[in-house]
mmCIF file of C-alpha atoms in Angstrom:
data_model
loop_
_atom_site.group_PDB
_atom_site.id
_atom_site.type_symbol
_atom_site.label_atom_id
_atom_site.label_comp_id
_atom_site.label_asym_id
_atom_site.label_seq_id
_atom_site.Cartn_x
_atom_site.Cartn_y
_atom_site.Cartn_z
ATOM 1 C CA ARG L 116 -162.425 -16.032 -1.371
ATOM 2 C CA LYS L 117 -163.342 -19.811 -1.692
ATOM 3 C CA GLU L 118 -163.576 -21.743 1.388
ATOM 4 C CA VAL L 119 -161.101 -24.334 0.635
ATOM 5 C CA GLU L 120 -158.518 -23.415 -2.151
ATOM 6 C CA GLN L 121 -156.335 -25.718 -4.094
ATOM 7 C CA ASP L 122 -153.837 -25.483 -6.972
ATOM 8 C CA PRO L 123 -155.818 -27.380 -9.916
ATOM 9 C CA GLY L 124 -152.708 -28.928 -11.626
ATOM 10 C CA PRO L 125 -152.403 -31.003 -13.690
ATOM 11 C CA PHE L 126 -149.260 -32.269 -11.863
ATOM 12 C CA ASN L 127 -147.661 -34.327 -14.424
ATOM 13 C CA VAL L 128 -144.600 -36.313 -13.244
ATOM 14 C CA PRO L 129 -142.966 -39.616 -13.592
ATOM 15 C CA GLU L 130 -142.689 -42.775 -11.789
ATOM 16 C CA GLY L 131 -140.814 -42.624 -8.510
ATOM 17 C CA ALA L 132 -140.842 -38.714 -8.236
ATOM 18 C CA THR L 133 -142.026 -37.090 -4.950
ATOM 19 C CA VAL L 134 -144.673 -34.258 -5.717
ATOM 20 C CA ALA L 135 -146.577 -32.133 -3.081
ATOM 21 C CA PHE L 136 -149.670 -30.581 -3.010
ATOM 22 C CA ASN L 137 -151.040 -27.418 -0.996
ATOM 23 C CA CYS L 138 -154.275 -26.137 0.422
ATOM 24 C CA THR L 139 -155.553 -23.259 2.150
ATOM 25 C CA TYR L 140 -158.610 -22.497 4.177
ATOM 26 C CA SER L 141 -160.389 -19.609 5.074
ATOM 27 C CA ASN L 142 -161.865 -20.377 8.201
ATOM 28 C CA SER L 143 -159.631 -20.319 11.151
ATOM 29 C CA ALA L 144 -162.272 -22.134 13.454
ATOM 30 C CA SER L 145 -161.969 -25.236 11.123
ATOM 31 C CA GLN L 146 -161.154 -28.199 13.298
ATOM 32 C CA SER L 147 -161.182 -31.300 10.917
ATOM 33 C CA PHE L 148 -158.843 -31.845 7.898
ATOM 34 C CA PHE L 149 -158.751 -34.429 5.324
ATOM 35 C CA TRP L 150 -157.383 -35.403 1.929
ATOM 36 C CA TYR L 151 -159.809 -37.476 -0.110
ATOM 37 C CA ARG L 152 -158.753 -39.045 -3.494
ATOM 38 C CA GLN L 153 -161.101 -38.998 -6.405
ATOM 39 C CA ASP L 154 -160.947 -41.112 -9.585
ATOM 40 C CA CYS L 155 -162.931 -39.744 -12.738
ATOM 41 C CA ARG L 156 -166.678 -40.146 -12.400
ATOM 42 C CA LYS L 157 -166.082 -42.105 -8.929
ATOM 43 C CA GLU L 158 -166.869 -41.253 -5.377
ATOM 44 C CA PRO L 159 -164.320 -39.464 -3.426
ATOM 45 C CA LYS L 160 -162.545 -41.980 -0.939
ATOM 46 C CA LEU L 161 -160.557 -41.152 2.197
ATOM 47 C CA LEU L 162 -157.058 -41.146 1.922
ATOM 48 C CA MET L 163 -156.115 -39.548 5.323
ATOM 49 C CA SER L 164 -157.085 -37.383 8.256
ATOM 50 C CA VAL L 165 -154.677 -34.537 8.581
ATOM 51 C CA TYR L 166 -153.763 -33.651 12.111
ATOM 52 C CA SER L 167 -151.695 -30.791 13.489
ATOM 53 C CA SER L 168 -148.448 -33.198 14.266
ATOM 54 C CA GLY L 169 -148.288 -34.255 11.069
ATOM 55 C CA ASN L 170 -149.029 -37.792 9.892
ATOM 56 C CA GLU L 171 -147.536 -40.335 7.744
ATOM 57 C CA ASP L 172 -149.422 -43.396 5.741
ATOM 58 C CA GLY L 173 -146.989 -45.321 3.917
ATOM 59 C CA ARG L 174 -145.932 -42.966 1.110
ATOM 60 C CA PHE L 175 -148.231 -40.368 2.191
ATOM 61 C CA THR L 176 -147.269 -37.617 4.472
ATOM 62 C CA ALA L 177 -149.825 -35.031 5.679
ATOM 63 C CA GLN L 178 -149.302 -31.765 7.375
ATOM 64 C CA LEU L 179 -151.332 -29.112 8.900
ATOM 65 C CA ASN L 180 -150.158 -25.485 9.699
ATOM 66 C CA ARG L 181 -152.957 -24.116 11.897
ATOM 67 C CA ALA L 182 -151.307 -20.776 11.866
ATOM 68 C CA SER L 183 -151.248 -20.282 8.056
ATOM 69 C CA GLN L 184 -154.409 -22.037 7.319
ATOM 70 C CA TYR L 185 -152.508 -24.632 5.365
ATOM 71 C CA ILE L 186 -152.657 -28.130 4.708
ATOM 72 C CA SER L 187 -150.102 -30.233 2.653
ATOM 73 C CA LEU L 188 -150.111 -33.692 1.162
ATOM 74 C CA LEU L 189 -146.722 -35.316 0.188
ATOM 75 C CA ILE L 190 -146.404 -38.638 -1.840
ATOM 76 C CA ARG L 191 -143.247 -40.033 -2.772
ATOM 77 C CA ASP L 192 -141.948 -42.800 -4.989
ATOM 78 C CA SER L 193 -145.114 -42.461 -7.268
ATOM 79 C CA LYS L 194 -146.978 -44.877 -8.843
ATOM 80 C CA LEU L 195 -149.239 -45.079 -12.003
ATOM 81 C CA SER L 196 -151.953 -46.104 -9.751
ATOM 82 C CA ASP L 197 -151.409 -42.608 -7.747
ATOM 83 C CA SER L 198 -152.959 -40.557 -10.689
ATOM 84 C CA ALA L 199 -156.270 -39.296 -9.773
ATOM 85 C CA THR L 200 -157.640 -36.147 -8.507
ATOM 86 C CA TYR L 201 -156.893 -35.130 -4.886
ATOM 87 C CA LEU L 202 -159.631 -33.100 -2.638
ATOM 88 C CA CYS L 203 -158.604 -31.163 0.297
ATOM 89 C CA VAL L 204 -161.455 -31.086 2.563
ATOM 90 C CA VAL L 205 -162.409 -29.202 5.459
ATOM 91 C CA TRP L 206 -165.186 -29.762 8.386
ATOM 92 C CA GLY L 207 -166.684 -26.236 8.272
ATOM 93 C CA SER L 208 -169.544 -24.709 10.373
ATOM 94 C CA SER L 209 -172.730 -26.819 10.948
ATOM 95 C CA TYR L 210 -171.157 -30.153 10.216
ATOM 96 C CA LYS L 211 -170.586 -29.445 6.771
ATOM 97 C CA LEU L 212 -167.638 -30.924 4.677
ATOM 98 C CA ILE L 213 -166.116 -28.230 2.207
ATOM 99 C CA PHE L 214 -164.482 -29.589 -0.734
ATOM 100 C CA GLY L 215 -161.813 -27.839 -2.565
ATOM 101 C CA SER L 216 -161.943 -28.203 -6.340
ATOM 102 C CA GLY L 217 -159.068 -30.700 -6.244
ATOM 103 C CA THR L 218 -155.606 -31.245 -7.678
ATOM 104 C CA ARG L 219 -154.647 -33.308 -10.447
ATOM 105 C CA LEU L 220 -152.129 -35.599 -10.531
ATOM 106 C CA LEU L 221 -150.791 -37.641 -13.462
ATOM 107 C CA VAL L 222 -147.996 -40.204 -13.044
ATOM 108 C CA ARG L 223 -146.217 -41.029 -16.357
ATOM 109 C CA PRO L 224 -144.076 -44.511 -16.657
ATOM 110 C CA GLY E 285 -166.763 -50.336 6.674
ATOM 111 C CA ALA E 286 -170.056 -48.909 6.176
ATOM 112 C CA VAL E 287 -171.608 -48.880 2.654
ATOM 113 C CA VAL E 288 -173.823 -46.455 0.894
ATOM 114 C CA SER E 289 -175.152 -47.729 -2.137
ATOM 115 C CA GLN E 290 -176.676 -45.453 -5.009
ATOM 116 C CA HIS E 291 -178.481 -46.197 -8.026
ATOM 117 C CA PRO E 292 -178.445 -45.711 -10.807
ATOM 118 C CA SER E 293 -175.078 -45.081 -11.728
ATOM 119 C CA TRP E 294 -175.779 -43.805 -14.777
ATOM 120 C CA VAL E 295 -179.225 -41.994 -16.393
ATOM 121 C CA ILE E 296 -180.076 -40.473 -19.939
ATOM 122 C CA CYS E 297 -183.448 -38.681 -19.871
ATOM 123 C CA LYS E 298 -185.225 -36.172 -22.015
ATOM 124 C CA SER E 299 -185.496 -32.694 -20.924
ATOM 125 C CA GLY E 300 -188.587 -32.038 -19.000
ATOM 126 C CA THR E 301 -188.895 -35.635 -17.369
ATOM 127 C CA SER E 302 -187.745 -36.464 -13.945
ATOM 128 C CA VAL E 303 -185.205 -38.675 -12.086
ATOM 129 C CA LYS E 304 -185.026 -40.250 -9.031
ATOM 130 C CA ILE E 305 -181.560 -41.286 -7.312
ATOM 131 C CA GLU E 306 -181.623 -43.654 -4.268
ATOM 132 C CA CYS E 307 -179.377 -43.441 -1.525
ATOM 133 C CA ARG E 308 -178.941 -46.246 0.632
ATOM 134 C CA SER E 309 -177.019 -47.231 3.798
ATOM 135 C CA LEU E 310 -176.655 -51.027 3.598
ATOM 136 C CA ASP E 311 -175.297 -51.909 7.078
ATOM 137 C CA PHE E 312 -175.777 -48.827 9.140
ATOM 138 C CA GLN E 313 -178.606 -46.271 10.164
ATOM 139 C CA ALA E 314 -178.195 -43.078 8.722
ATOM 140 C CA THR E 315 -180.185 -40.182 10.587
ATOM 141 C CA THR E 316 -178.370 -37.703 8.265
ATOM 142 C CA MET E 317 -177.266 -37.552 4.563
ATOM 143 C CA PHE E 318 -175.766 -35.453 2.242
ATOM 144 C CA TRP E 319 -176.437 -34.528 -1.364
ATOM 145 C CA TYR E 320 -173.798 -33.337 -3.349
ATOM 146 C CA ARG E 321 -173.570 -32.094 -7.134
ATOM 147 C CA GLN E 322 -170.228 -32.113 -9.141
ATOM 148 C CA PHE E 323 -169.878 -30.357 -12.469
ATOM 149 C CA PRO E 324 -166.811 -31.414 -14.750
ATOM 150 C CA LYS E 325 -163.420 -30.281 -12.934
ATOM 151 C CA GLN E 326 -165.329 -28.800 -10.240
ATOM 152 C CA SER E 327 -165.509 -29.241 -6.760
ATOM 153 C CA LEU E 328 -168.208 -31.129 -4.790
ATOM 154 C CA MET E 329 -170.867 -28.591 -3.927
ATOM 155 C CA LEU E 330 -173.206 -29.447 -1.120
ATOM 156 C CA MET E 331 -177.073 -29.242 -2.499
ATOM 157 C CA ALA E 332 -179.135 -30.237 0.552
ATOM 158 C CA THR E 333 -178.913 -32.335 3.929
ATOM 159 C CA SER E 334 -181.249 -34.703 3.978
ATOM 160 C CA ASN E 335 -182.723 -35.466 7.988
ATOM 161 C CA GLU E 336 -185.041 -38.509 8.687
ATOM 162 C CA GLY E 337 -188.439 -37.935 9.404
ATOM 163 C CA SER E 338 -187.724 -33.894 8.797
ATOM 164 C CA LYS E 339 -187.390 -31.657 5.683
ATOM 165 C CA ALA E 340 -184.340 -31.615 4.111
ATOM 166 C CA THR E 341 -182.234 -28.272 4.581
ATOM 167 C CA TYR E 342 -181.096 -26.503 1.234
ATOM 168 C CA GLU E 343 -177.965 -24.911 0.743
ATOM 169 C CA GLN E 344 -178.476 -21.397 -0.548
ATOM 170 C CA GLY E 345 -179.013 -21.182 -4.670
ATOM 171 C CA VAL E 346 -180.253 -24.773 -4.592
ATOM 172 C CA GLU E 347 -184.294 -24.896 -5.577
ATOM 173 C CA LYS E 348 -186.070 -27.070 -3.231
ATOM 174 C CA ASP E 349 -188.992 -27.238 -5.381
ATOM 175 C CA LYS E 350 -186.658 -28.955 -8.246
ATOM 176 C CA PHE E 351 -184.700 -31.143 -6.335
ATOM 177 C CA LEU E 352 -187.104 -33.099 -3.989
ATOM 178 C CA ILE E 353 -185.464 -34.797 -1.332
ATOM 179 C CA ASN E 354 -186.991 -37.709 0.790
ATOM 180 C CA HIS E 355 -185.914 -39.345 3.665
ATOM 181 C CA ALA E 356 -188.391 -41.551 4.834
ATOM 182 C CA SER E 357 -186.472 -43.867 6.570
ATOM 183 C CA LEU E 358 -183.065 -44.349 8.225
ATOM 184 C CA THR E 359 -181.542 -46.283 5.670
ATOM 185 C CA LEU E 360 -182.939 -44.538 2.450
ATOM 186 C CA SER E 361 -182.943 -40.904 1.134
ATOM 187 C CA THR E 362 -184.102 -39.851 -2.523
ATOM 188 C CA LEU E 363 -183.158 -37.125 -4.613
ATOM 189 C CA THR E 364 -185.676 -36.152 -7.607
ATOM 190 C CA VAL E 365 -184.810 -34.129 -10.323
ATOM 191 C CA THR E 366 -188.017 -32.607 -11.525
ATOM 192 C CA SER E 367 -188.567 -31.293 -14.746
ATOM 193 C CA ALA E 368 -184.912 -31.815 -15.644
ATOM 194 C CA HIS E 369 -182.873 -29.685 -18.003
ATOM 195 C CA PRO E 370 -179.647 -29.981 -19.856
ATOM 196 C CA GLU E 371 -178.113 -27.347 -17.425
ATOM 197 C CA ASP E 372 -178.891 -30.038 -14.529
ATOM 198 C CA SER E 373 -176.710 -32.515 -16.260
ATOM 199 C CA SER E 374 -174.178 -33.393 -13.657
ATOM 200 C CA PHE E 375 -172.488 -36.140 -11.087
ATOM 201 C CA TYR E 376 -174.363 -36.396 -8.187
ATOM 202 C CA ILE E 377 -173.426 -38.084 -5.187
ATOM 203 C CA CYS E 378 -174.928 -39.045 -1.874
ATOM 204 C CA SER E 379 -173.081 -39.574 1.601
ATOM 205 C CA ALA E 380 -173.742 -40.434 4.942
ATOM 206 C CA ARG E 381 -172.419 -40.613 8.554
ATOM 207 C CA LEU E 382 -172.602 -43.135 11.014
ATOM 208 C CA SER E 383 -173.465 -40.547 14.046
ATOM 209 C CA SER E 384 -174.197 -36.875 13.999
ATOM 210 C CA LEU E 385 -170.662 -36.423 15.895
ATOM 211 C CA ALA E 386 -168.951 -38.368 13.208
ATOM 212 C CA GLU E 387 -166.550 -36.473 11.101
ATOM 213 C CA LYS E 388 -165.926 -39.971 8.535
ATOM 214 C CA LEU E 389 -168.589 -39.761 5.579
ATOM 215 C CA PHE E 390 -169.180 -42.619 3.405
ATOM 216 C CA PHE E 391 -170.321 -42.027 -0.173
ATOM 217 C CA GLY E 392 -172.414 -43.511 -2.768
ATOM 218 C CA SER E 393 -170.836 -44.348 -6.189
ATOM 219 C CA GLY E 394 -172.555 -41.475 -7.895
ATOM 220 C CA THR E 395 -174.777 -41.101 -10.430
ATOM 221 C CA GLN E 396 -174.039 -39.173 -13.871
ATOM 222 C CA LEU E 397 -177.435 -37.507 -15.123
ATOM 223 C CA SER E 398 -177.313 -36.408 -18.720
ATOM 224 C CA VAL E 399 -180.548 -34.529 -19.927
ATOM 225 C CA LEU E 400 -180.646 -34.357 -23.485
#
């Protein structure tokens, strides 16, 4: 089983739609969680950290469920510029970042 | 924010040649840098952890004699792909963090390697 699993998508949605991505992780001892965004052949860029209480940054909301070892990202009012691959990232053991394979989002006009 | 500079951005080389990729932290000292490899439609896979002044720590399955890592200063780490073959064609990317306890990573812009 992969340490971090994501639905690869692609999610194809119209502008203005709300879309949610899910991610599960296998190491129950993991302490830190993030969502990164990656454009094609570019470096990943930190979108937001994920906290147990849930956190929101504009149109983006992240949630963490430790009991279920589940992380989510909700994007409201999708923009064309949101089209990218979204990576679920977990700090694993020995201070190593473990990346999910990413979920691809396509926002159409 | 902190900046990590990586170059070259693109490399095309013949099979059997060696390719060096540089990663520099421009405005901070990075005692640790990480090297990742990403194949198309796959996740970033950690190859090795580069430690300033000591040997790199390689992940299981990564050949240390093929992927030479040198971290001679606090601002520079290099990855050399020796005797590159077409199967080494991939996107290589480095990252660094401000301290050993920092969780946020700063990424270089990546190097797309194509071996003919």
